Short mmCIF file of C-alpha atoms in Angstrom, two decimals:
data_model
loop_
_atom_site.label_atom_id
_atom_site.label_comp_id
_atom_site.label_asym_id
_atom_site.label_seq_id
_atom_site.Cartn_x
_atom_site.Cartn_y
_atom_site.Cartn_z
CA UNK A 20 -20.65 22.82 -6.41
CA UNK A 21 -22.45 22.38 -2.68
CA UNK A 22 -26.45 21.31 -2.56
CA UNK A 23 -29.13 22.16 0.39
CA UNK A 24 -28.63 18.99 3.01
CA UNK A 25 -32.53 18.02 2.22
CA UNK A 26 -31.35 18.02 -1.87
CA UNK A 27 -30.64 14.81 -3.28
CA UNK A 28 -29.34 14.45 -7.01
CA UNK A 29 -27.37 12.15 -9.41
CA UNK A 30 -23.88 13.24 -9.20
CA UNK A 31 -21.72 12.99 -12.99
CA UNK A 32 -18.74 14.34 -11.21
CA UNK A 33 -17.94 15.18 -7.56
CA UNK A 34 -15.49 17.54 -5.58
CA UNK A 35 -12.23 16.86 -3.79
CA UNK A 36 -11.75 19.26 -1.77
CA UNK A 37 -7.52 18.40 -0.92
CA UNK A 38 -6.51 18.83 2.78
CA UNK A 39 -9.57 20.24 4.47
CA UNK A 40 -8.54 23.40 6.20
CA UNK A 41 -5.37 23.61 4.65
CA UNK A 42 -6.33 24.99 1.24
CA UNK A 43 -4.31 27.89 1.85
CA UNK A 44 -1.24 25.94 2.09
CA UNK A 45 -1.82 23.76 -1.02
CA UNK A 46 1.30 25.73 -2.77
CA UNK A 47 3.60 24.97 -0.08
CA UNK A 48 2.38 20.84 0.91
CA UNK A 49 3.03 20.20 -2.59
CA UNK A 50 6.45 20.63 -2.34
CA UNK A 51 7.24 17.29 0.35
CA UNK A 52 4.63 15.96 -1.58
CA UNK A 53 5.67 16.08 -5.07
CA UNK A 54 9.51 15.09 -3.23
CA UNK A 55 7.77 12.13 -1.76
CA UNK A 56 6.40 11.08 -4.93
CA UNK A 57 9.01 11.29 -7.20
CA UNK A 58 11.53 9.32 -4.93
CA UNK A 59 8.77 6.38 -4.13
CA UNK A 60 8.88 6.33 -8.13
CA UNK A 61 12.68 6.46 -8.84
CA UNK A 62 13.27 3.34 -5.98
CA UNK A 63 10.74 1.63 -6.39
CA UNK A 64 12.13 1.79 -10.62
CA UNK A 65 15.27 1.27 -9.19
CA UNK A 66 14.69 -1.79 -7.54
CA UNK A 67 13.09 -3.57 -10.27
CA UNK A 68 15.90 -2.50 -12.74
CA UNK A 69 18.33 -3.82 -10.33
CA UNK A 70 16.43 -7.22 -9.78
CA UNK A 71 15.95 -7.28 -13.55
CA UNK A 72 19.53 -6.87 -14.42
CA UNK A 73 21.41 -9.10 -11.22
CA UNK A 74 20.97 -13.06 -12.38
CA UNK A 75 21.98 -14.00 -8.88
CA UNK A 76 18.68 -12.20 -7.61
CA UNK A 77 16.12 -14.31 -9.45
CA UNK A 78 14.93 -16.17 -6.31
CA UNK A 79 11.35 -16.15 -4.50
CA UNK A 80 11.79 -13.56 -2.21
CA UNK A 81 13.08 -11.14 -4.79
CA UNK A 82 10.64 -11.93 -7.17
CA UNK A 83 7.75 -11.47 -4.13
CA UNK A 84 10.01 -7.80 -3.90
CA UNK A 85 9.47 -6.99 -7.41
CA UNK A 86 5.28 -7.35 -7.34
CA UNK A 87 5.88 -5.02 -3.98
CA UNK A 88 7.72 -2.19 -6.23
CA UNK A 89 4.89 -2.33 -8.77
CA UNK A 90 2.76 -2.41 -6.51
CA UNK A 91 4.44 0.68 -4.46
CA UNK A 92 3.84 2.34 -7.65
CA UNK A 93 0.45 1.41 -8.27
CA UNK A 94 -0.42 2.94 -5.10
CA UNK A 95 1.39 6.14 -5.20
CA UNK A 96 0.00 6.88 -8.71
CA UNK A 97 -3.75 6.26 -8.31
CA UNK A 98 -3.46 9.26 -6.01
CA UNK A 99 -0.63 11.88 -5.77
CA UNK A 100 -0.64 12.65 -10.08
CA UNK A 101 -4.80 14.05 -8.64
CA UNK A 102 -3.63 15.60 -5.42
CA UNK A 103 -0.65 16.82 -7.02
CA UNK A 104 -3.47 18.59 -9.66
CA UNK A 105 -5.40 19.96 -6.87
CA UNK A 106 -1.98 21.46 -5.35
CA UNK A 107 -1.13 23.03 -8.18
CA UNK A 108 -4.01 24.18 -11.40
CA UNK A 109 -6.90 24.50 -8.06
CA UNK A 110 -7.98 20.99 -10.14
CA UNK A 111 -10.76 19.60 -7.53
CA UNK A 112 -13.11 18.36 -9.72
CA UNK A 113 -13.39 14.38 -10.56
CA UNK A 114 -15.72 12.68 -13.06
CA UNK A 115 -18.09 9.90 -10.54
CA UNK A 116 -17.02 6.59 -12.37
CA UNK A 117 -12.93 7.95 -12.10
CA UNK A 118 -13.59 8.47 -8.60
CA UNK A 119 -14.39 4.78 -8.20
CA UNK A 120 -11.85 3.48 -10.20
CA UNK A 121 -9.74 5.15 -8.28
CA UNK A 122 -11.14 3.90 -4.87
CA UNK A 123 -11.13 0.59 -6.36
CA UNK A 124 -7.47 0.69 -7.29
CA UNK A 125 -6.72 2.25 -4.16
CA UNK A 126 -8.30 -0.54 -2.07
CA UNK A 127 -7.90 -3.26 -4.11
CA UNK A 128 -3.72 -2.80 -4.70
CA UNK A 129 -3.20 -1.98 -0.92
CA UNK A 130 -5.62 -4.95 0.14
CA UNK A 131 -2.72 -7.01 -2.47
CA UNK A 132 0.19 -5.89 -0.85
CA UNK A 133 -1.02 -7.05 2.06
CA UNK A 134 -1.44 -10.75 0.79
CA UNK A 135 2.11 -10.60 -0.81
CA UNK A 136 3.72 -9.63 2.91
CA UNK A 137 1.59 -12.78 3.57
CA UNK A 138 3.02 -14.79 0.86
CA UNK A 139 6.52 -12.95 1.66
CA UNK A 140 6.12 -14.83 5.21
CA UNK A 141 5.57 -17.98 4.16
CA UNK A 142 8.59 -18.14 1.70
CA UNK A 143 10.85 -16.91 5.24
CA UNK A 144 8.89 -19.90 7.02
CA UNK A 145 9.89 -22.21 4.24
CA UNK A 146 13.15 -20.99 4.29
CA UNK A 147 14.10 -21.11 7.79
CA UNK A 148 12.28 -23.97 8.89
CA UNK A 149 12.29 -26.32 6.14
CA UNK A 150 15.55 -25.12 4.32
CA UNK A 151 16.38 -28.51 2.66
CA UNK A 152 12.97 -27.57 0.55
CA UNK A 153 12.67 -24.37 -0.50
CA UNK A 154 14.00 -24.97 -3.67
CA UNK A 155 11.65 -27.61 -4.25
CA UNK A 156 8.71 -25.82 -2.47
CA UNK A 157 8.82 -22.42 -3.41
CA UNK A 158 9.49 -22.91 -7.42
CA UNK A 159 8.80 -19.54 -9.42
CA UNK A 160 5.66 -21.57 -11.14
CA UNK A 161 4.45 -21.43 -7.20
CA UNK A 162 5.20 -17.51 -6.43
CA UNK A 163 3.41 -16.71 -10.10
CA UNK A 164 0.64 -18.63 -8.28
CA UNK A 165 1.09 -16.54 -4.93
CA UNK A 166 1.71 -13.50 -6.74
CA UNK A 167 -1.92 -14.51 -8.24
CA UNK A 168 -4.04 -15.42 -5.55
CA UNK A 169 -2.80 -12.44 -4.03
CA UNK A 170 -3.80 -9.83 -7.07
CA UNK A 171 -7.48 -11.86 -7.17
CA UNK A 172 -8.02 -12.00 -3.15
CA UNK A 173 -8.05 -8.04 -4.36
CA UNK A 174 -10.13 -7.53 -7.05
CA UNK A 175 -12.42 -9.94 -5.18
CA UNK A 176 -12.97 -8.33 -2.45
CA UNK A 177 -12.47 -4.66 -3.58
CA UNK A 178 -14.62 -4.75 -6.74
CA UNK A 179 -17.96 -5.04 -4.43
CA UNK A 180 -17.22 -1.53 -2.78
CA UNK A 181 -17.57 0.54 -5.79
CA UNK A 182 -20.37 -1.58 -7.45
CA UNK A 183 -22.54 -1.40 -4.52
CA UNK A 184 -21.95 2.66 -4.58
CA UNK A 185 -22.63 2.52 -8.11
CA UNK A 186 -26.02 0.13 -7.97
CA UNK A 187 -27.32 1.40 -4.11
CA UNK A 188 -26.72 4.47 -3.77
CA UNK A 189 -27.71 6.71 -6.82
CA UNK A 190 -28.55 10.04 -4.73
CA UNK A 191 -26.05 12.45 -3.05
CA UNK A 192 -26.85 15.44 -0.36
CA UNK A 193 -23.45 17.24 -2.13
CA UNK A 194 -21.62 16.84 -4.62
CA UNK A 195 -18.12 17.80 -2.22
CA UNK A 196 -15.44 15.47 -0.34
CA UNK A 197 -13.17 16.52 2.00
CA UNK A 198 -10.61 14.09 1.57
CA UNK A 199 -7.68 14.51 -0.73
CA UNK A 200 -8.58 10.91 -3.34
CA UNK A 201 -11.61 9.18 -2.74
CA UNK A 202 -11.83 6.94 -0.09
CA UNK A 203 -14.44 4.69 0.72
CA UNK A 204 -16.10 5.80 3.58
CA UNK A 205 -15.61 9.61 2.49
CA UNK A 206 -17.76 9.02 -0.35
CA UNK A 207 -20.64 7.02 1.32
CA UNK A 208 -21.00 9.48 3.96
CA UNK A 209 -22.04 12.07 0.94
CA UNK A 210 -25.04 9.32 -0.26
CA UNK A 211 -28.36 9.77 0.59
CA UNK A 212 -29.93 6.21 1.85
CA UNK A 213 -29.47 3.67 4.17
CA UNK A 214 -25.58 3.03 3.50
CA UNK A 215 -25.49 -0.44 6.27
CA UNK A 216 -24.50 -2.74 3.80
CA UNK A 217 -21.54 -0.54 2.66
CA UNK A 218 -20.33 0.67 5.99
CA UNK A 219 -20.62 -3.18 7.25
CA UNK A 220 -18.75 -4.61 4.31
CA UNK A 221 -15.91 -1.86 4.43
CA UNK A 222 -15.44 -3.08 7.76
CA UNK A 223 -15.55 -6.58 7.03
CA UNK A 224 -12.74 -6.30 3.99
CA UNK A 225 -10.37 -4.41 6.55
CA UNK A 226 -10.95 -6.89 9.69
CA UNK A 227 -9.92 -9.55 6.84
CA UNK A 228 -7.16 -8.08 5.79
CA UNK A 229 -5.60 -5.86 8.38
CA UNK A 230 -6.64 -8.63 11.17
CA UNK A 231 -6.09 -11.93 9.64
CA UNK A 232 -3.62 -11.17 7.72
CA UNK A 233 -1.07 -9.45 10.15
CA UNK A 234 -2.25 -12.66 13.02
CA UNK A 235 -1.30 -14.75 10.13
CA UNK A 236 2.26 -13.34 9.31
CA UNK A 237 2.89 -13.40 13.28
CA UNK A 238 2.16 -17.14 13.15
CA UNK A 239 4.70 -17.57 10.56
CA UNK A 240 7.54 -15.42 12.68
CA UNK A 241 6.55 -17.10 16.04
CA UNK A 242 7.18 -20.33 14.23
CA UNK A 243 10.12 -18.55 12.94
CA UNK A 244 11.52 -17.91 16.21
CA UNK A 245 11.17 -21.34 17.66
CA UNK A 246 13.30 -22.77 14.48
CA UNK A 247 15.66 -19.94 15.07
CA UNK A 248 15.90 -20.31 18.87
CA UNK A 249 16.67 -24.14 18.55
CA UNK A 250 20.05 -23.23 16.22
CA UNK A 251 23.33 -23.86 18.20
CA UNK A 252 25.07 -20.48 18.32
CA UNK A 253 24.04 -17.59 18.94
CA UNK A 254 25.69 -15.94 15.94
CA UNK A 255 24.10 -18.80 13.92
CA UNK A 256 21.25 -17.49 15.75
CA UNK A 257 21.75 -13.47 14.68
CA UNK A 258 22.83 -14.98 10.65
CA UNK A 259 19.33 -16.05 10.38
CA UNK A 260 17.36 -13.75 11.69
CA UNK A 261 19.07 -11.21 9.11
CA UNK A 262 17.10 -12.78 6.65
CA UNK A 263 14.18 -11.18 8.15
CA UNK A 264 15.05 -8.36 8.97
CA UNK A 265 14.26 -6.70 5.54
CA UNK A 266 10.51 -8.40 5.36
CA UNK A 267 10.08 -7.94 9.16
CA UNK A 268 10.64 -3.84 8.91
CA UNK A 269 8.33 -3.93 5.43
CA UNK A 270 5.66 -5.35 7.30
CA UNK A 271 5.79 -2.61 9.84
CA UNK A 272 5.97 0.33 7.34
CA UNK A 273 2.99 -1.30 5.60
CA UNK A 274 1.02 -2.03 8.67
CA UNK A 275 1.80 0.53 11.81
CA UNK A 276 0.72 4.02 9.06
CA UNK A 277 -2.85 2.21 8.40
CA UNK A 278 -3.73 0.46 11.68
CA UNK A 279 -2.92 4.60 13.23
CA UNK A 280 -5.61 5.95 10.13
CA UNK A 281 -7.68 3.41 10.55
CA UNK A 282 -7.91 4.07 14.47
CA UNK A 283 -7.56 8.20 13.73
CA UNK A 284 -10.99 7.69 11.69
CA UNK A 285 -12.62 5.00 13.67
CA UNK A 286 -11.93 6.66 16.50
CA UNK A 287 -10.42 10.10 16.91
CA UNK A 288 -13.37 11.74 16.61
CA UNK A 289 -12.04 14.90 18.48
CA UNK A 290 -8.63 14.53 15.89
CA UNK A 291 -8.57 17.56 12.80
CA UNK A 292 -9.91 16.20 9.64
CA UNK A 293 -6.51 17.82 7.90
CA UNK A 294 -4.19 15.31 10.24
CA UNK A 295 -7.13 12.88 9.08
CA UNK A 296 -6.24 13.23 5.47
CA UNK A 297 -2.34 13.96 5.57
CA UNK A 298 -2.36 10.41 7.35
CA UNK A 299 -4.64 8.98 4.71
CA UNK A 300 -1.89 10.20 2.55
CA UNK A 301 1.13 9.43 4.45
CA UNK A 302 -0.26 5.28 4.44
CA UNK A 303 -0.20 5.15 0.97
CA UNK A 304 3.09 7.21 0.48
CA UNK A 305 5.49 5.45 3.59
CA UNK A 306 5.83 1.94 2.16
CA UNK A 307 6.58 3.35 -1.81
CA UNK A 308 9.30 5.23 -0.08
CA UNK A 309 10.70 3.21 2.30
CA UNK A 310 10.70 0.04 1.02
CA UNK A 311 13.33 0.45 -1.60
CA UNK A 312 15.45 2.37 1.22
CA UNK A 313 15.08 -0.84 3.82
CA UNK A 314 15.74 -3.73 1.12
CA UNK A 315 18.79 -1.82 -0.52
CA UNK A 316 20.12 -0.96 2.71
CA UNK A 317 20.00 -4.55 4.27
CA UNK A 318 20.11 -6.87 1.78
CA UNK A 319 24.18 -7.48 0.22
CA UNK A 320 23.22 -8.25 -3.19
CA UNK A 321 21.13 -5.42 -4.01
CA UNK A 322 23.53 -3.19 -2.06
CA UNK A 323 26.46 -4.89 -3.49
CA UNK A 324 24.84 -4.22 -7.52
CA UNK A 325 23.37 -0.73 -6.71
CA UNK A 326 27.34 0.34 -5.49
CA UNK A 327 28.64 -0.98 -8.62
CA UNK A 328 26.34 0.67 -10.90
CA UNK A 329 26.61 3.93 -9.20
CA UNK A 330 30.65 3.22 -9.34
CA UNK A 331 30.60 2.53 -13.49
CA UNK A 332 28.36 5.30 -14.25
CA UNK A 333 31.11 8.14 -12.15
CA UNK A 334 33.58 6.28 -14.00
CA UNK A 335 34.71 9.29 -16.57
CA UNK A 336 34.75 7.12 -20.35
#
């Protein structure tokens, strides 16, 4: 699959290495990765089913949680089946257009998830800082519009990435991607020609999503904390902050792995390649695994409904 460094050609397919440097351990690595993927799928499907069945959960916060669960399913499914095929069947080959499609889904829905967290922060801000208007402001229609806006933003931000690669970078030095999925920079670095525009656009999108979204969420929580500190009793403050606990945990679970992976990729030049790739996979797996757990543990209504379903299923018929 490799070419000489001086030869550039138009590829019809690319070759994903999996976890570089750990090829001999692929079959063993498949055990934790397949287990984590199954946990992510079962957890998010369970959250969707519980919210659908329990009418008391048909509220803005839980509608956003449904969107989060769907996005997490898409994010994990966009990469894990191919990774497991590499581990189990040595299916390294991927069609060039399929590679660009995978790249779009990974980056687009990571951007959409960040937008949903921003919308959830707005929901918590209204619920705590202006509770009397919460039901009139956060209507089902507005929730739907916010979800659609997050999706459209993701599409508008990310659609140019594969298009610029397809139109501006037709020739490649090699077909071998030292990665387990088609990440934008992993593909761009293979190209012949000037990649400055692609690099700058990718960095710009990263700044808009990671930095600006997290700053906006932080600003909303500063106002929330100011409102909470104005409450009369410590019990009232703890109860009010408790309603934000799940959201704060989910935000940290999402942004911290992305930040660590991005910083390691940009500045960790002495970090072994397999560490880069493992971190990149974990940031697509950790939120889908932990988000259902966080909300199931911290949200009383979801927890009670789950326990009711488990008890009903365990009773003899």
